[in-house]
Amino acid sequence: MVQMNRRRLLAAGAGGAVALGLPGISFAASRPQLTHGVQSGDVSDRGAVVWTRADRASQMRVEIATRPDFKRARTITGPALTEATDFTGKLRLQGLAPGTTYHYRISALADHCSAPLKGSFTTASDAPADIRFQWSGDLAGQGWGINPDLGGYRIFDTMAASDPDFFLCSGDFIYADNPVAAEVVQPDGTVWRNVTTEGKSKVAETLPEFRAQFQYNLIDDNLRDYLAKVPMVNQWDDHEVVNNWYPGEILDLPQYTEKNVDVLAARARQAFAEYTPGAVGLPGSDRIYRKIAYGPLMDLFVLDMRTYKDANGPNNAPEGGRLLGDEQRAWLKAELSASTATWKIIAADLPIGLIIGDGTNIYEGIAQRDNGAPLGREFDIADVLAHCRRDGVRNLVFLTADVHYTAAHHYSPDRAAFQDFDPFWEFVSGPLNAGSFGPGRLDATFGPQVVFQKPPPAANTNPAVGYQFFGEVYIDAETEVCEVTLKDLDGNDLFTQAIEPAA
């Protein structure tokens, strides 16, 4: 399977040197190829982004139609695919019709045109309509990569069966700090086999090595097929750079030659912008945090809890710590107040109440073990929640991943040390294909209660055992009820919570 996939994806055509029509560039091949599939992302009611990667310098060409036979298709010239972006490119589509299924076909044009690859997406409706989307995180973590014996990342085949409107990746779409070996011998003596590539054989430090992390995941047939028909919304977490990173960190890890995390983060951010299909990296869209308007029933607020956070430590400063940063926090409060959508879904790459340690009395998440009034990074959460209560912002739902098990947490001021907020739900899902861990312990500052959780039987349980999870959100157009279901690798419903909208 490994060699077959590599041949199908990466084989170049034979032929003599061909001029590409781009200054100073020529190739010993006759026909470009798209190497890692096609994707769409950040789909709203009137816009979307489409993505691909070619094997050489060429021009991206996109055909778009409302019919699968591409009759009356419109052809749009996309960006030049050049070495500067590792031959990746994405095109922002605007002026689309709401509530419409679009079929797109992407090719790469040099002196010859590549075979096209097809994808599809449906824009959000501008009238109340049912919404179904999925979320999860954590892919190829802890050395558990694409296992051909298990059919690769088969969770994406399971997820595709629900025909979701889009997929929210809550971070750790790559594990830049986790190499993948050909074999992993497990404690019981059984052997886990991985598809391997040179680029996934060491931790990522250079820009090409960060790019190789995305390329590795896109070898998988299940993932590529899923992303061709399910738009993605990406945020990043820690493993896009290195475990538990923060700005200004200097690594003390022997496997890294480059110790400055700011240097690593800049390279990781460029690879993230190049290889994810959202607006991040396009002109005027340099931030990872953003709002995606998805019709009258839902606005999606995508947060960045990595770029602005303070150093990992006790996280107990009484004057507050840094999590979102002043600009992002002000943006979030303003956008929440301005939102007229029934549901405000907040994509948070870190859970609120779970205690996430990074050493003795060192915390890398939002909570610590204090259980009292907000300290450190908890101040940002308290500020946003109090603002929502004062401004009458209702119907908040937080979605997250990060901790490698699935759970449903209910937060209430009746149980909390800090009480200036309205009750809300937080749902945790993942991993998609990584080691499973947990459960975590909760800090009582915001009054969380475990309503459901499913941790693995042991730390770093491998994906073959089945403790891989995703979540699904369904908003009913008629009742406006938001129903959240936590699912396992085989698509079984583990827990469902129906949330009635507040007036």
Short mmCIF file of C-alpha atoms in Angstrom, two decimals:
data_model
loop_
_atom_site.label_atom_id
_atom_site.label_comp_id
_atom_site.label_asym_id
_atom_site.label_seq_id
_atom_site.Cartn_x
_atom_site.Cartn_y
_atom_site.Cartn_z
CA MET A 1 0.00 0.00 0.00
CA VAL A 2 2.79 2.38 0.88
CA GLN A 3 4.65 2.04 -2.40
CA MET A 4 1.44 2.08 -4.42
CA ASN A 5 0.35 5.34 -2.81
CA ARG A 6 3.73 6.96 -3.36
CA ARG A 7 3.77 5.99 -7.04
CA ARG A 8 0.22 7.20 -7.59
CA LEU A 9 0.80 10.51 -5.85
CA LEU A 10 4.30 11.48 -6.81
CA ALA A 11 5.28 9.84 -10.09
CA ALA A 12 6.30 12.39 -12.74
CA GLY A 13 5.66 11.92 -16.46
CA ALA A 14 8.49 11.26 -18.85
CA GLY A 15 9.64 13.70 -21.48
CA GLY A 16 12.21 16.24 -22.48
CA ALA A 17 12.93 19.68 -21.07
CA VAL A 18 9.84 21.88 -21.26
CA ALA A 19 9.66 25.65 -20.89
CA LEU A 20 6.98 26.64 -18.41
CA GLY A 21 6.27 30.16 -19.53
CA LEU A 22 7.72 31.42 -16.23
CA PRO A 23 10.99 33.39 -16.42
CA GLY A 24 14.10 31.29 -16.01
CA ILE A 25 12.32 28.02 -15.14
CA SER A 26 12.31 24.78 -17.11
CA PHE A 27 11.51 21.15 -16.39
CA ALA A 28 12.43 17.68 -17.58
CA ALA A 29 8.83 16.48 -17.66
CA SER A 30 5.83 16.79 -19.93
CA ARG A 31 2.84 17.12 -17.64
CA PRO A 32 2.45 18.65 -14.16
CA GLN A 33 0.77 16.66 -11.42
CA LEU A 34 -1.19 17.60 -8.33
CA THR A 35 0.61 15.77 -5.56
CA HIS A 36 -1.53 15.98 -2.41
CA GLY A 37 -5.15 16.31 -3.47
CA VAL A 38 -7.49 19.28 -3.31
CA GLN A 39 -9.18 20.93 -0.34
CA SER A 40 -11.61 23.70 0.48
CA GLY A 41 -11.84 25.74 3.66
CA ASP A 42 -13.35 28.63 5.61
CA VAL A 43 -16.64 28.27 3.75
CA SER A 44 -19.25 30.90 4.61
CA ASP A 45 -22.52 31.95 2.96
CA ARG A 46 -20.86 33.73 0.03
CA GLY A 47 -17.22 32.68 0.07
CA ALA A 48 -14.75 29.81 0.27
CA VAL A 49 -11.07 29.03 -0.28
CA VAL A 50 -9.78 26.18 -2.47
CA TRP A 51 -6.28 24.66 -2.25
CA THR A 52 -3.89 22.35 -4.05
CA ARG A 53 -0.20 21.56 -4.52
CA ALA A 54 1.65 20.79 -7.74
CA ASP A 55 4.94 19.02 -8.37
CA ARG A 56 6.52 22.01 -10.13
CA ALA A 57 6.18 25.67 -10.97
CA SER A 58 2.87 26.17 -12.74
CA GLN A 59 -0.38 28.15 -12.69
CA MET A 60 -3.36 27.10 -10.59
CA ARG A 61 -6.56 26.86 -12.61
CA VAL A 62 -9.97 26.40 -10.98
CA GLU A 63 -13.23 25.45 -12.65
CA ILE A 64 -16.33 25.93 -10.51
CA ALA A 65 -19.92 24.93 -11.22
CA THR A 66 -23.19 24.14 -9.49
CA ARG A 67 -23.49 20.89 -11.45
CA PRO A 68 -21.29 17.81 -10.98
CA ASP A 69 -20.91 17.49 -14.77
CA PHE A 70 -19.38 21.01 -14.81
CA LYS A 71 -21.78 22.20 -17.46
CA ARG A 72 -21.61 26.01 -17.64
CA ALA A 73 -18.57 25.97 -15.36
CA ARG A 74 -16.65 29.17 -14.72
CA THR A 75 -12.87 29.02 -15.08
CA ILE A 76 -10.72 31.16 -12.80
CA THR A 77 -6.98 31.64 -13.00
CA GLY A 78 -5.48 31.12 -9.58
CA PRO A 79 -2.06 32.03 -8.20
CA ALA A 80 1.27 30.93 -9.57
CA LEU A 81 2.47 27.79 -7.81
CA THR A 82 6.12 28.49 -7.16
CA GLU A 83 9.01 27.23 -5.10
CA ALA A 84 8.46 30.12 -2.67
CA THR A 85 5.29 28.41 -1.38
CA ASP A 86 6.49 24.84 -1.99
CA PHE A 87 4.23 24.81 -5.08
CA THR A 88 1.11 25.13 -2.94
CA GLY A 89 -1.58 27.65 -3.74
CA LYS A 90 -5.04 28.67 -2.69
CA LEU A 91 -7.69 30.84 -4.24
CA ARG A 92 -10.34 32.84 -2.40
CA LEU A 93 -13.74 32.45 -4.08
CA GLN A 94 -16.16 35.32 -3.51
CA GLY A 95 -19.65 36.25 -4.62
CA LEU A 96 -21.01 32.74 -4.23
CA ALA A 97 -24.69 31.99 -3.76
CA PRO A 98 -25.80 31.06 -0.22
CA GLY A 99 -27.03 27.55 0.47
CA THR A 100 -25.60 26.17 -2.76
CA THR A 101 -23.47 23.10 -3.48
CA TYR A 102 -20.47 23.93 -5.64
CA HIS A 103 -18.28 21.49 -7.52
CA TYR A 104 -14.75 22.55 -8.28
CA ARG A 105 -12.02 21.10 -10.45
CA ILE A 106 -8.40 22.17 -10.02
CA SER A 107 -5.53 21.70 -12.42
CA ALA A 108 -1.98 23.01 -12.76
CA LEU A 109 -0.99 24.58 -16.05
CA ALA A 110 2.57 24.84 -17.36
CA ASP A 111 3.25 24.15 -21.05
CA HIS A 112 0.92 21.22 -20.45
CA CYS A 113 -2.03 20.87 -18.09
CA SER A 114 -2.21 18.41 -15.25
CA ALA A 115 -5.03 15.95 -14.86
CA PRO A 116 -7.69 17.77 -12.82
CA LEU A 117 -8.80 16.77 -9.34
CA LYS A 118 -12.36 17.34 -8.16
CA GLY A 119 -13.86 18.54 -4.90
CA SER A 120 -17.08 20.04 -3.59
CA PHE A 121 -18.49 22.18 -0.80
CA THR A 122 -21.82 23.75 0.16
CA THR A 123 -22.08 27.37 1.19
CA ALA A 124 -23.94 28.35 4.35
CA SER A 125 -27.55 29.36 3.92
CA ASP A 126 -28.61 32.96 4.49
CA ALA A 127 -31.92 31.64 5.84
CA PRO A 128 -32.36 29.24 8.76
CA ALA A 129 -31.19 25.79 7.65
CA ASP A 130 -29.94 22.66 9.36
CA ILE A 131 -26.20 22.70 10.14
CA ARG A 132 -24.06 19.64 10.76
CA PHE A 133 -20.32 19.84 11.34
CA GLN A 134 -17.57 17.82 13.03
CA TRP A 135 -14.53 18.63 15.10
CA SER A 136 -11.49 16.87 16.51
CA GLY A 137 -7.69 17.16 16.60
CA ASP A 138 -4.39 15.30 16.99
CA LEU A 139 -3.11 13.45 13.93
CA ALA A 140 0.02 11.26 13.81
CA GLY A 141 0.94 11.91 17.43
CA GLN A 142 3.24 9.93 19.70
CA GLY A 143 4.69 8.09 16.69
CA TRP A 144 1.39 6.46 15.70
CA GLY A 145 1.29 7.31 12.01
CA ILE A 146 -0.41 5.92 8.93
CA ASN A 147 -0.74 2.18 9.60
CA PRO A 148 -1.41 0.27 6.35
CA ASP A 149 -2.53 -2.82 8.32
CA LEU A 150 -5.45 -0.78 9.71
CA GLY A 151 -6.28 0.99 6.46
CA GLY A 152 -4.55 4.23 7.38
CA TYR A 153 -6.44 7.09 9.01
CA ARG A 154 -9.74 5.26 8.79
CA ILE A 155 -11.52 7.63 11.17
CA PHE A 156 -11.96 10.00 8.23
CA ASP A 157 -13.86 7.34 6.32
CA THR A 158 -16.14 7.00 9.35
CA MET A 159 -16.61 10.75 9.58
CA ALA A 160 -17.45 11.09 5.89
CA ALA A 161 -20.54 8.89 6.34
CA SER A 162 -22.37 11.74 8.11
CA ASP A 163 -21.88 14.11 5.13
CA PRO A 164 -20.98 17.09 7.36
CA ASP A 165 -21.04 20.69 6.16
CA PHE A 166 -17.47 21.20 7.37
CA PHE A 167 -14.75 19.92 9.70
CA LEU A 168 -13.19 22.03 12.44
CA CYS A 169 -9.64 20.91 13.17
CA SER A 170 -9.01 22.06 16.73
CA GLY A 171 -5.24 21.94 16.33
CA ASP A 172 -2.40 19.43 16.21
CA PHE A 173 -3.23 18.58 12.61
CA ILE A 174 0.44 17.67 12.44
CA TYR A 175 2.95 16.56 15.08
CA ALA A 176 6.07 18.43 14.04
CA ASP A 177 7.89 17.18 17.14
CA ASN A 178 7.01 13.48 16.76
CA PRO A 179 8.99 11.45 14.20
CA VAL A 180 7.38 8.33 12.77
CA ALA A 181 9.40 5.08 12.66
CA ALA A 182 8.69 2.13 10.38
CA GLU A 183 7.79 -0.07 13.35
CA VAL A 184 6.80 0.40 16.97
CA VAL A 185 7.08 -2.66 19.21
CA GLN A 186 4.34 -2.52 21.82
CA PRO A 187 4.52 -3.81 25.42
CA ASP A 188 2.68 -7.02 24.46
CA GLY A 189 5.19 -7.71 21.68
CA THR A 190 2.90 -6.85 18.79
CA VAL A 191 4.27 -4.55 16.11
CA TRP A 192 2.60 -1.37 14.88
CA ARG A 193 3.69 -0.57 11.33
CA ASN A 194 3.87 2.95 9.88
CA VAL A 195 4.09 4.37 6.42
CA THR A 196 7.33 6.35 6.56
CA THR A 197 8.86 9.25 4.67
CA GLU A 198 12.23 10.94 4.96
CA GLY A 199 10.54 14.19 5.99
CA LYS A 200 8.78 12.49 8.91
CA SER A 201 11.93 10.79 10.23
CA LYS A 202 13.02 13.62 12.58
CA VAL A 203 11.61 16.60 14.44
CA ALA A 204 10.80 19.58 12.22
CA GLU A 205 13.20 22.51 12.46
CA THR A 206 13.60 23.90 8.96
CA LEU A 207 10.78 25.20 6.78
CA PRO A 208 11.02 22.19 4.42
CA GLU A 209 10.77 19.88 7.45
CA PHE A 210 7.60 21.61 8.68
CA ARG A 211 6.12 21.35 5.19
CA ALA A 212 6.96 17.64 5.17
CA GLN A 213 4.73 17.09 8.22
CA PHE A 214 1.66 18.20 6.24
CA GLN A 215 2.78 16.24 3.20
CA TYR A 216 3.01 13.09 5.30
CA ASN A 217 -0.59 13.26 6.50
CA LEU A 218 -1.86 13.96 3.00
CA ILE A 219 -0.41 10.66 1.77
CA ASP A 220 -3.40 9.01 3.43
CA ASP A 221 -6.23 8.16 1.02
CA ASN A 222 -8.95 8.51 3.67
CA LEU A 223 -7.90 12.02 4.64
CA ARG A 224 -7.49 13.25 1.07
CA ASP A 225 -10.87 11.83 0.04
CA TYR A 226 -12.54 13.38 3.08
CA LEU A 227 -11.03 16.81 2.50
CA ALA A 228 -12.05 16.80 -1.17
CA LYS A 229 -15.70 16.79 -0.11
CA VAL A 230 -15.67 18.27 3.40
CA PRO A 231 -14.37 21.84 3.88
CA MET A 232 -11.98 22.37 6.76
CA VAL A 233 -11.51 25.16 9.31
CA ASN A 234 -8.03 25.03 10.88
CA GLN A 235 -6.60 26.43 14.06
CA TRP A 236 -3.24 25.56 15.52
CA ASP A 237 -2.18 24.28 18.92
CA ASP A 238 1.21 23.22 20.25
CA HIS A 239 2.34 20.32 18.06
CA GLU A 240 2.27 22.41 14.91
CA VAL A 241 5.49 23.78 16.46
CA VAL A 242 6.67 21.77 19.50
CA ASN A 243 5.00 20.32 22.58
CA ASN A 244 3.62 22.92 25.03
CA TRP A 245 5.41 25.82 23.31
CA TYR A 246 5.10 29.48 24.17
CA PRO A 247 6.62 32.64 22.66
CA GLY A 248 10.16 33.35 23.79
CA GLU A 249 10.87 29.78 24.87
CA ILE A 250 14.38 28.39 24.51
CA LEU A 251 14.36 24.62 24.21
CA ASP A 252 16.47 22.29 26.30
CA LEU A 253 15.93 19.25 24.09
CA PRO A 254 18.86 17.34 22.55
CA GLN A 255 16.97 16.44 19.37
CA TYR A 256 16.74 20.12 18.40
CA THR A 257 19.61 22.05 16.85
CA GLU A 258 17.46 25.17 16.60
CA LYS A 259 16.60 26.00 20.22
CA ASN A 260 14.75 29.28 19.68
CA VAL A 261 11.01 28.52 19.62
CA ASP A 262 10.22 31.88 18.00
CA VAL A 263 12.28 30.82 14.99
CA LEU A 264 10.55 27.43 14.89
CA ALA A 265 7.11 29.05 15.28
CA ALA A 266 7.71 31.42 12.37
CA ARG A 267 8.61 28.52 10.09
CA ALA A 268 5.71 26.45 11.37
CA ARG A 269 3.30 29.31 10.80
CA GLN A 270 4.43 29.67 7.19
CA ALA A 271 3.95 25.94 6.56
CA PHE A 272 0.54 26.11 8.28
CA ALA A 273 -0.53 28.97 6.00
CA GLU A 274 0.76 27.16 2.91
CA TYR A 275 -0.75 23.73 3.61
CA THR A 276 -4.14 24.48 5.19
CA PRO A 277 -7.08 25.50 2.98
CA GLY A 278 -8.37 28.46 4.95
CA ALA A 279 -7.94 32.19 4.50
CA VAL A 280 -4.89 32.34 6.80
CA GLY A 281 -1.96 33.54 4.72
CA LEU A 282 -4.02 35.17 1.98
CA PRO A 283 -3.79 38.96 1.54
CA GLY A 284 -5.53 40.69 4.44
CA SER A 285 -5.77 37.46 6.47
CA ASP A 286 -2.56 37.19 8.46
CA ARG A 287 -4.22 36.19 11.78
CA ILE A 288 -5.10 32.68 12.82
CA TYR A 289 -7.98 33.94 14.96
CA ARG A 290 -11.05 34.83 12.91
CA LYS A 291 -14.83 34.62 12.72
CA ILE A 292 -16.64 32.54 10.14
CA ALA A 293 -20.25 33.60 9.68
CA TYR A 294 -22.35 30.54 8.93
CA GLY A 295 -25.83 31.95 8.48
CA PRO A 296 -28.42 33.16 10.99
CA LEU A 297 -28.08 30.13 13.28
CA MET A 298 -24.33 30.08 13.91
CA ASP A 299 -21.15 32.13 14.05
CA LEU A 300 -17.88 30.25 14.52
CA PHE A 301 -15.13 32.03 16.49
CA VAL A 302 -11.72 30.46 15.86
CA LEU A 303 -9.24 31.34 18.61
CA ASP A 304 -5.43 31.39 18.74
CA MET A 305 -4.32 30.43 22.25
CA ARG A 306 -0.65 29.94 21.33
CA THR A 307 0.72 33.05 19.64
CA TYR A 308 0.07 35.44 22.54
CA LYS A 309 0.33 33.28 25.67
CA ASP A 310 2.87 33.83 28.43
CA ALA A 311 5.59 31.46 29.60
CA ASN A 312 4.61 28.20 31.23
CA GLY A 313 4.96 28.51 34.99
CA PRO A 314 2.79 28.57 38.13
CA ASN A 315 0.12 30.51 36.17
CA ASN A 316 -1.06 32.18 39.37
CA ALA A 317 -0.32 35.88 38.87
CA PRO A 318 -3.05 37.79 40.75
CA GLU A 319 -2.94 40.60 38.17
CA GLY A 320 -3.54 38.10 35.33
CA GLY A 321 -1.49 36.35 32.69
CA ARG A 322 -1.43 36.33 28.90
CA LEU A 323 -3.54 33.91 26.89
CA LEU A 324 -5.40 35.65 24.06
CA GLY A 325 -3.54 38.94 24.11
CA ASP A 326 -5.22 42.34 24.38
CA GLU A 327 -6.08 42.67 20.69
CA GLN A 328 -7.59 39.20 20.28
CA ARG A 329 -9.53 39.47 23.55
CA ALA A 330 -11.00 42.84 22.52
CA TRP A 331 -11.81 41.44 19.07
CA LEU A 332 -13.59 38.43 20.58
CA LYS A 333 -15.72 40.50 22.92
CA ALA A 334 -16.68 42.95 20.19
CA GLU A 335 -17.53 40.20 17.70
CA LEU A 336 -19.56 38.24 20.25
CA SER A 337 -21.57 41.35 21.09
CA ALA A 338 -22.12 42.13 17.41
CA SER A 339 -23.19 38.59 16.52
CA THR A 340 -26.88 38.14 15.70
CA ALA A 341 -26.53 34.38 15.18
CA THR A 342 -28.42 32.13 17.57
CA TRP A 343 -25.34 30.08 18.49
CA LYS A 344 -21.85 31.37 19.16
CA ILE A 345 -19.52 28.39 18.77
CA ILE A 346 -16.06 29.10 20.19
CA ALA A 347 -13.25 26.94 18.83
CA ALA A 348 -10.69 26.92 21.65
CA ASP A 349 -7.43 25.03 21.17
CA LEU A 350 -7.08 24.71 24.96
CA PRO A 351 -9.81 23.46 27.33
CA ILE A 352 -10.89 25.90 30.03
CA GLY A 353 -11.06 23.92 33.25
CA LEU A 354 -8.76 20.96 32.69
CA ILE A 355 -5.43 21.20 34.49
CA ILE A 356 -2.64 20.66 31.97
CA GLY A 357 0.78 20.40 33.55
CA ASP A 358 4.23 20.95 32.05
CA GLY A 359 6.36 19.98 35.06
CA THR A 360 6.20 20.41 38.82
CA ASN A 361 3.98 23.42 39.61
CA ILE A 362 4.18 24.42 35.93
CA TYR A 363 1.03 24.73 33.85
CA GLU A 364 0.73 25.15 30.13
CA GLY A 365 -3.05 25.53 29.87
CA ILE A 366 -5.62 27.92 31.26
CA ALA A 367 -6.26 26.35 34.67
CA GLN A 368 -4.01 25.52 37.59
CA ARG A 369 -4.86 23.74 40.85
CA ASP A 370 -5.97 26.79 42.80
CA ASN A 371 -9.78 26.24 42.56
CA GLY A 372 -10.31 29.85 43.63
CA ALA A 373 -10.74 33.26 42.03
CA PRO A 374 -9.21 33.70 38.54
CA LEU A 375 -5.42 33.81 38.43
CA GLY A 376 -2.95 33.96 35.56
CA ARG A 377 -4.44 33.02 32.20
CA GLU A 378 -7.86 32.45 33.75
CA PHE A 379 -8.29 36.24 33.73
CA ASP A 380 -8.83 36.29 29.95
CA ILE A 381 -11.60 33.70 30.21
CA ALA A 382 -13.21 35.50 33.14
CA ASP A 383 -13.12 38.79 31.24
CA VAL A 384 -14.81 37.32 28.16
CA LEU A 385 -17.44 35.42 30.15
CA ALA A 386 -18.30 38.44 32.32
CA HIS A 387 -18.54 40.64 29.22
CA CYS A 388 -21.00 38.20 27.64
CA ARG A 389 -23.18 38.19 30.73
CA ARG A 390 -23.23 41.97 30.98
CA ASP A 391 -23.87 42.45 27.25
CA GLY A 392 -26.57 39.82 26.98
CA VAL A 393 -24.57 37.48 24.75
CA ARG A 394 -26.21 34.08 25.05
CA ASN A 395 -25.78 30.56 23.68
CA LEU A 396 -22.02 30.06 23.94
CA VAL A 397 -20.63 26.57 23.25
CA PHE A 398 -16.90 25.83 23.54
CA LEU A 399 -15.31 23.07 21.42
CA THR A 400 -11.79 21.83 22.03
CA ALA A 401 -9.40 18.89 21.70
CA ASP A 402 -5.77 18.83 23.00
CA VAL A 403 -6.08 16.27 25.83
CA HIS A 404 -6.54 13.04 23.82
CA TYR A 405 -9.85 11.77 25.18
CA THR A 406 -13.47 12.82 24.86
CA ALA A 407 -15.62 14.55 27.47
CA ALA A 408 -18.58 16.84 28.11
CA HIS A 409 -18.17 19.53 30.78
CA HIS A 410 -20.90 21.81 32.09
CA TYR A 411 -19.83 25.11 33.68
CA SER A 412 -22.08 26.91 36.14
CA PRO A 413 -21.63 29.90 38.48
CA ASP A 414 -23.54 27.91 41.12
CA ARG A 415 -20.46 25.68 41.52
CA ALA A 416 -17.82 28.29 40.76
CA ALA A 417 -15.39 30.48 42.68
CA PHE A 418 -15.89 33.10 39.94
CA GLN A 419 -19.60 33.65 39.37
CA ASP A 420 -19.99 36.53 36.92
CA PHE A 421 -21.07 34.42 33.94
CA ASP A 422 -23.96 32.42 32.52
CA PRO A 423 -23.80 28.60 32.42
CA PHE A 424 -22.29 27.05 29.30
CA TRP A 425 -21.06 23.75 27.86
CA GLU A 426 -17.58 22.70 26.78
CA PHE A 427 -17.08 19.56 24.68
CA VAL A 428 -13.75 17.81 24.22
CA SER A 429 -12.87 15.42 21.42
CA GLY A 430 -9.87 13.68 19.85
CA PRO A 431 -7.50 12.21 19.09
CA LEU A 432 -8.03 11.48 15.41
CA ASN A 433 -4.97 9.22 15.18
CA ALA A 434 -2.59 9.57 18.10
CA GLY A 435 -1.93 8.14 21.53
CA SER A 436 -4.87 8.39 23.94
CA PHE A 437 -4.48 9.77 27.47
CA GLY A 438 -6.53 10.97 30.42
CA PRO A 439 -8.70 11.68 32.13
CA GLY A 440 -7.63 15.10 33.34
CA ARG A 441 -8.49 16.84 36.60
CA LEU A 442 -10.69 19.95 36.68
CA ASP A 443 -10.05 23.27 38.41
CA ALA A 444 -13.17 24.67 40.14
CA THR A 445 -12.68 28.36 39.26
CA PHE A 446 -15.47 28.35 36.66
CA GLY A 447 -17.52 25.57 38.24
CA PRO A 448 -17.01 22.73 35.73
CA GLN A 449 -18.70 19.39 36.15
CA VAL A 450 -17.86 16.21 34.24
CA VAL A 451 -21.11 15.04 32.68
CA PHE A 452 -19.42 12.45 30.46
CA GLN A 453 -15.91 11.29 29.73
CA LYS A 454 -14.24 8.33 28.06
CA PRO A 455 -10.52 8.00 28.72
CA PRO A 456 -8.37 5.07 27.54
CA PRO A 457 -7.34 2.17 29.77
CA ALA A 458 -3.69 3.32 29.83
CA ALA A 459 -1.56 6.30 28.86
CA ASN A 460 -0.57 6.44 25.19
CA THR A 461 -3.04 3.78 24.12
CA ASN A 462 -2.44 3.26 20.42
CA PRO A 463 -5.14 3.92 17.79
CA ALA A 464 -5.69 0.22 17.06
CA VAL A 465 -7.39 -0.17 20.45
CA GLY A 466 -10.15 2.22 19.38
CA TYR A 467 -9.94 5.21 21.74
CA GLN A 468 -9.99 7.71 18.89
CA PHE A 469 -12.80 10.26 18.88
CA PHE A 470 -14.55 13.03 17.01
CA GLY A 471 -17.54 15.20 17.83
CA GLU A 472 -20.51 16.23 15.76
CA VAL A 473 -22.71 19.31 16.15
CA TYR A 474 -26.20 19.44 14.68
CA ILE A 475 -28.30 22.61 14.80
CA ASP A 476 -31.94 22.10 13.86
CA ALA A 477 -33.31 24.89 11.67
CA GLU A 478 -36.86 24.64 13.02
CA THR A 479 -36.26 24.31 16.78
CA GLU A 480 -32.79 25.96 16.85
CA VAL A 481 -31.71 23.26 19.32
CA CYS A 482 -27.96 22.60 19.28
CA GLU A 483 -27.26 18.88 19.67
CA VAL A 484 -23.69 17.78 20.34
CA THR A 485 -22.73 14.11 19.97
CA LEU A 486 -19.40 12.56 20.93
CA LYS A 487 -18.46 9.64 18.67
CA ASP A 488 -15.79 6.97 18.48
CA LEU A 489 -13.62 5.58 15.71
CA ASP A 490 -16.44 3.42 14.36
CA GLY A 491 -19.04 6.20 14.46
CA ASN A 492 -20.85 4.94 17.56
CA ASP A 493 -22.67 7.59 19.58
CA LEU A 494 -21.11 7.76 23.03
CA PHE A 495 -22.93 10.76 24.46
CA THR A 496 -25.43 13.31 23.18
CA GLN A 497 -26.41 16.62 24.74
CA ALA A 498 -29.26 18.69 23.35
CA ILE A 499 -28.98 22.36 24.32
CA GLU A 500 -32.03 24.60 24.10
CA PRO A 501 -31.31 28.14 22.91
CA ALA A 502 -31.76 30.89 25.51
CA ALA A 503 -34.16 33.65 24.66
#
